[in-house]
Short mmCIF file of C-alpha atoms and ligand atoms in Angstrom, two decimals:
data_model
loop_
_atom_site.label_atom_id
_atom_site.label_comp_id
_atom_site.label_asym_id
_atom_site.label_seq_id
_atom_site.Cartn_x
_atom_site.Cartn_y
_atom_site.Cartn_z
CA MET X 26 18.38 6.80 12.85
CA ALA X 27 18.11 4.79 9.87
CA LEU X 28 19.14 0.92 10.22
CA ARG X 29 19.30 -1.27 7.22
CA PRO X 30 17.65 -3.98 7.14
CA PRO X 31 18.90 -7.62 6.24
CA THR X 32 20.09 -8.13 2.40
CA ALA X 33 16.69 -9.83 0.63
CA THR X 34 17.54 -10.44 -3.14
CA ILE X 35 15.78 -10.91 -6.16
CA ARG X 36 14.20 -14.61 -6.60
CA THR X 37 12.25 -14.05 -9.91
CA GLN X 38 11.23 -11.64 -12.38
CA VAL X 39 8.92 -12.41 -15.07
CA ALA X 40 6.67 -10.37 -17.64
CA LEU X 41 3.09 -9.75 -16.53
CA PRO X 42 0.71 -7.88 -18.87
CA LEU X 43 -2.38 -6.49 -17.11
CA ARG X 44 -5.81 -5.45 -18.11
CA PHE X 45 -8.37 -4.41 -15.66
CA ALA X 46 -12.00 -4.85 -15.27
CA ASP X 47 -12.37 -1.12 -16.71
CA GLY X 48 -10.23 -1.66 -19.71
CA PHE X 49 -6.88 -0.15 -18.34
CA ALA X 50 -3.72 -2.12 -19.79
CA THR X 51 -0.08 -2.00 -18.91
CA ASP X 52 2.63 -4.15 -19.23
CA ALA X 53 4.46 -5.36 -15.45
CA ARG X 54 7.34 -6.85 -14.59
CA VAL X 55 6.85 -8.58 -11.34
CA PHE X 56 9.27 -9.84 -8.49
CA SER X 57 9.67 -12.40 -5.71
CA PHE X 58 12.40 -12.37 -2.81
CA ASP X 59 14.31 -14.65 -0.97
CA GLY X 60 15.29 -13.35 2.48
CA LEU X 61 12.16 -11.28 3.41
CA VAL X 62 11.89 -11.07 7.26
CA ASP X 63 8.69 -11.92 7.68
CA GLY X 64 8.81 -15.35 5.64
CA ARG X 65 5.66 -13.87 3.39
CA GLU X 66 5.48 -13.96 -0.43
CA HIS X 67 5.70 -10.01 -1.00
CA LEU X 68 5.60 -9.13 -4.68
CA ALA X 69 6.79 -5.95 -6.21
CA PHE X 70 5.19 -4.84 -9.70
CA ALA X 71 7.60 -2.91 -11.83
CA LEU X 72 5.58 -0.36 -14.29
CA GLY X 73 6.23 1.91 -16.69
CA ASP X 74 9.40 3.46 -17.14
CA ARG X 75 11.22 2.94 -13.99
CA THR X 76 14.77 3.80 -14.93
CA ALA X 77 14.24 7.09 -16.28
CA PRO X 78 10.77 7.73 -13.86
CA ARG X 79 9.35 11.13 -14.71
CA SER X 80 8.97 13.83 -12.04
CA VAL X 81 5.91 13.90 -10.35
CA GLY X 82 5.93 17.00 -7.97
CA GLY X 83 8.55 19.10 -9.96
CA ARG X 84 11.71 17.57 -7.96
CA ARG X 85 14.51 15.10 -8.92
CA ALA X 86 12.93 12.22 -10.57
CA VAL X 87 12.90 9.35 -8.63
CA PRO X 88 10.77 6.11 -8.78
CA LEU X 89 6.89 6.69 -7.76
CA VAL X 90 6.45 3.63 -5.14
CA ARG X 91 3.22 2.56 -3.36
CA PRO X 92 3.48 -0.08 -0.60
CA HIS X 93 -0.25 -1.93 -1.24
CA SER X 94 -1.38 -4.04 1.75
CA GLU X 95 -3.35 -6.74 0.41
CA CYS X 96 -7.36 -6.58 0.60
CA LEU X 97 -8.78 -10.05 -0.72
CA THR X 98 -12.29 -8.39 -0.38
CA GLY X 99 -11.15 -5.09 -1.77
CA ASP X 100 -8.36 -6.06 -4.58
CA VAL X 101 -10.01 -8.76 -5.65
CA PHE X 102 -13.65 -8.56 -5.15
CA ALA X 103 -14.24 -4.81 -5.37
CA SER X 104 -15.95 -4.54 -1.75
CA GLN X 105 -17.05 -1.28 -0.95
CA ARG X 106 -16.27 -1.31 2.60
CA CYS X 107 -12.77 0.06 2.00
CA ASP X 108 -10.98 2.13 -0.49
CA CYS X 109 -8.29 -0.82 -1.49
CA GLY X 110 -9.34 -1.56 -4.60
CA ALA X 111 -9.84 1.94 -6.09
CA GLN X 112 -6.48 2.71 -4.70
CA LEU X 113 -4.66 -0.02 -6.28
CA ARG X 114 -6.32 0.35 -9.53
CA GLU X 115 -5.19 4.39 -9.26
CA ALA X 116 -1.75 3.80 -8.07
CA VAL X 117 -1.01 0.85 -11.13
CA GLU X 118 -1.84 3.77 -13.99
CA ARG X 119 -0.41 6.72 -12.02
CA ILE X 120 2.86 4.41 -11.50
CA ALA X 121 2.83 2.93 -15.16
CA ASP X 122 2.55 6.94 -16.09
CA ALA X 123 5.32 8.19 -13.93
CA GLY X 124 7.82 4.86 -13.80
CA GLY X 125 7.86 2.86 -10.14
CA TYR X 126 6.55 0.14 -8.54
CA VAL X 127 3.78 -1.08 -6.65
CA LEU X 128 4.91 -3.16 -3.48
CA TYR X 129 1.90 -5.71 -3.06
CA LEU X 130 2.06 -6.55 1.00
CA ARG X 131 0.46 -9.79 1.90
CA GLN X 132 -0.72 -8.08 5.02
CA GLU X 133 -4.34 -8.39 5.33
CA GLY X 134 -6.58 -6.19 7.64
CA ARG X 135 -3.63 -4.02 8.38
CA GLY X 136 -1.65 -7.11 9.53
CA ILE X 137 -4.05 -9.04 11.52
CA GLY X 138 -5.27 -11.52 8.86
CA LEU X 139 -8.24 -12.41 6.44
CA TYR X 140 -10.18 -14.05 9.02
CA SER X 141 -9.90 -11.60 12.19
CA LYS X 142 -10.47 -8.92 9.35
CA LEU X 143 -13.98 -10.21 8.71
CA GLU X 144 -14.67 -10.29 12.91
CA ALA X 145 -13.64 -6.62 12.98
CA TYR X 146 -16.24 -6.11 10.38
CA ALA X 147 -18.70 -8.12 11.98
CA LEU X 148 -17.52 -5.98 15.25
CA GLN X 149 -18.40 -2.98 13.14
CA GLU X 150 -21.77 -3.71 12.58
CA GLY X 151 -22.27 -3.76 16.37
CA GLY X 152 -20.88 0.29 16.15
CA VAL X 153 -17.21 0.20 17.16
CA ASP X 154 -14.67 1.65 14.93
CA THR X 155 -12.36 -0.11 12.70
CA TYR X 156 -9.60 0.70 14.83
CA GLU X 157 -11.59 0.02 18.48
CA ALA X 158 -12.20 -3.81 16.67
CA ASN X 159 -8.88 -4.56 16.21
CA LEU X 160 -8.07 -3.67 19.96
CA ALA X 161 -11.56 -5.56 20.69
CA LEU X 162 -9.97 -8.79 18.95
CA GLY X 163 -6.63 -8.74 21.11
CA HIS X 164 -4.72 -7.07 18.24
CA ALA X 165 -2.75 -3.45 17.62
CA GLU X 166 -4.63 -0.74 15.81
CA ASP X 167 -2.31 -1.24 13.34
CA GLU X 168 0.21 -4.26 13.44
CA ARG X 169 1.68 -3.60 9.82
CA SER X 170 5.54 -3.35 9.34
CA TYR X 171 7.55 -2.05 6.31
CA VAL X 172 10.97 -3.71 6.94
CA ALA X 173 9.83 -6.37 4.25
CA ALA X 174 8.99 -3.41 1.71
CA ALA X 175 12.23 -1.64 2.72
CA GLN X 176 14.50 -4.97 1.95
CA MET X 177 12.56 -5.38 -1.54
CA LEU X 178 13.70 -1.40 -2.16
CA HIS X 179 17.08 -2.40 -1.37
CA ALA X 180 16.88 -5.57 -3.55
CA LEU X 181 15.56 -3.62 -6.56
CA GLY X 182 18.47 -1.29 -6.42
CA VAL X 183 16.17 1.51 -5.39
CA PRO X 184 17.02 3.37 -2.44
CA GLU X 185 15.27 6.76 -3.17
CA ILE X 186 11.74 7.04 -3.97
CA ALA X 187 8.65 9.12 -4.17
CA LEU X 188 6.15 7.81 -1.82
CA LEU X 189 2.63 7.11 -3.40
CA SER X 190 0.94 7.28 0.22
CA ASN X 191 -1.45 9.16 2.55
CA ASN X 192 -0.25 7.12 5.69
CA PRO X 193 2.74 9.02 7.49
CA ASP X 194 3.71 5.32 9.08
CA LYS X 195 4.93 3.94 6.05
CA ALA X 196 6.94 6.95 5.15
CA ARG X 197 8.29 6.95 9.37
CA GLN X 198 9.04 3.00 9.01
CA LEU X 199 10.49 3.24 5.35
CA ARG X 200 12.84 6.06 6.35
CA SER X 201 13.71 3.76 9.80
CA CYS X 202 14.86 0.99 7.33
CA GLY X 203 17.23 3.50 5.07
CA VAL X 204 15.09 4.40 2.40
CA THR X 205 15.20 8.23 1.46
CA ILE X 206 11.70 9.56 0.44
CA VAL X 207 12.37 12.61 -1.73
CA GLU X 208 9.00 13.20 -1.89
CA GLN X 209 5.34 12.10 -0.40
CA VAL X 210 2.90 12.37 -3.08
CA PRO X 211 -0.82 12.01 -1.88
CA THR X 212 -3.14 9.54 -3.58
CA GLY X 213 -6.79 10.06 -3.95
CA VAL X 214 -9.67 9.72 -1.81
CA HIS X 215 -12.32 7.20 -3.24
CA VAL X 216 -15.38 7.71 -0.95
CA SER X 217 -18.59 5.69 -0.95
CA ALA X 218 -21.87 5.58 1.00
CA ALA X 219 -20.29 2.37 2.39
CA ASN X 220 -16.72 3.30 3.36
CA ILE X 221 -17.34 6.93 4.46
CA ARG X 222 -17.05 6.24 8.05
CA TYR X 223 -13.97 3.86 7.52
CA LEU X 224 -12.19 6.77 5.68
CA GLU X 225 -13.19 9.47 8.30
CA THR X 226 -11.62 7.18 10.68
CA LYS X 227 -8.60 6.74 9.19
CA ALA X 228 -7.86 10.21 8.97
CA ARG X 229 -9.01 10.81 12.64
CA ARG X 230 -7.04 7.67 14.24
CA GLY X 231 -4.63 6.97 11.82
CA ASP X 232 -3.53 10.37 10.99
CA HIS X 233 -3.90 10.09 7.42
CA MET X 234 -3.89 13.00 5.03
CA LEU X 235 -7.10 12.57 3.50
CA ASP X 236 -8.30 15.71 1.97
CA PHE X 237 -12.44 15.08 1.56
CA PRO X 238 -14.31 16.20 -1.23
CA ARG X 239 -16.93 18.34 -0.34
CA PRO X 240 -20.42 17.12 -1.06
CA ALA X 241 -21.85 18.70 -4.22
ZN1 ZN L 330 -9.62 -3.12 2.15
#
């Protein structure tokens, strides 16, 4: 049953012109919030024409929304250990085109934090996978909660979305917080030599819907 989370409110909104390293540019409007349950400084980036979203899958047009978990190494430094930077870049362009929001969630390393993520990387150099490493450090495989993401959507007046994600847990948790997911839209798969094992593990252990391109 869906349980509506505590009410959050918009604290500030301001225009933020974006330009990525590859030259892609778009105008965002960034929102901060009061009353988010975990007290973290999560952000919503409104992109494109979110008041008149374009249908992405032929169904009813609702805003396209990507909840993106912060990854300092991937998002800022373009680390090839994961696909976060490429995922974020893809999401911004697709949402700018369709109309919707990137929810930038401050939950590094699937919620375990930046230093612990680096410790997990060190363990992975010894041969364990990304989920086993979290367990070895005394964390759960995935500690992310999307309650704050649902609060942000409610505060923005967006109860119905098209969810840009391959992660079934995001859909499950958002639904349980009263967000209607009209459609789940898969993201691209950004494979590199350095992240292929990580992506395969995500697909196997996290039930992510990843459609790996076949080697040419
Ligand atoms: Zn990452």
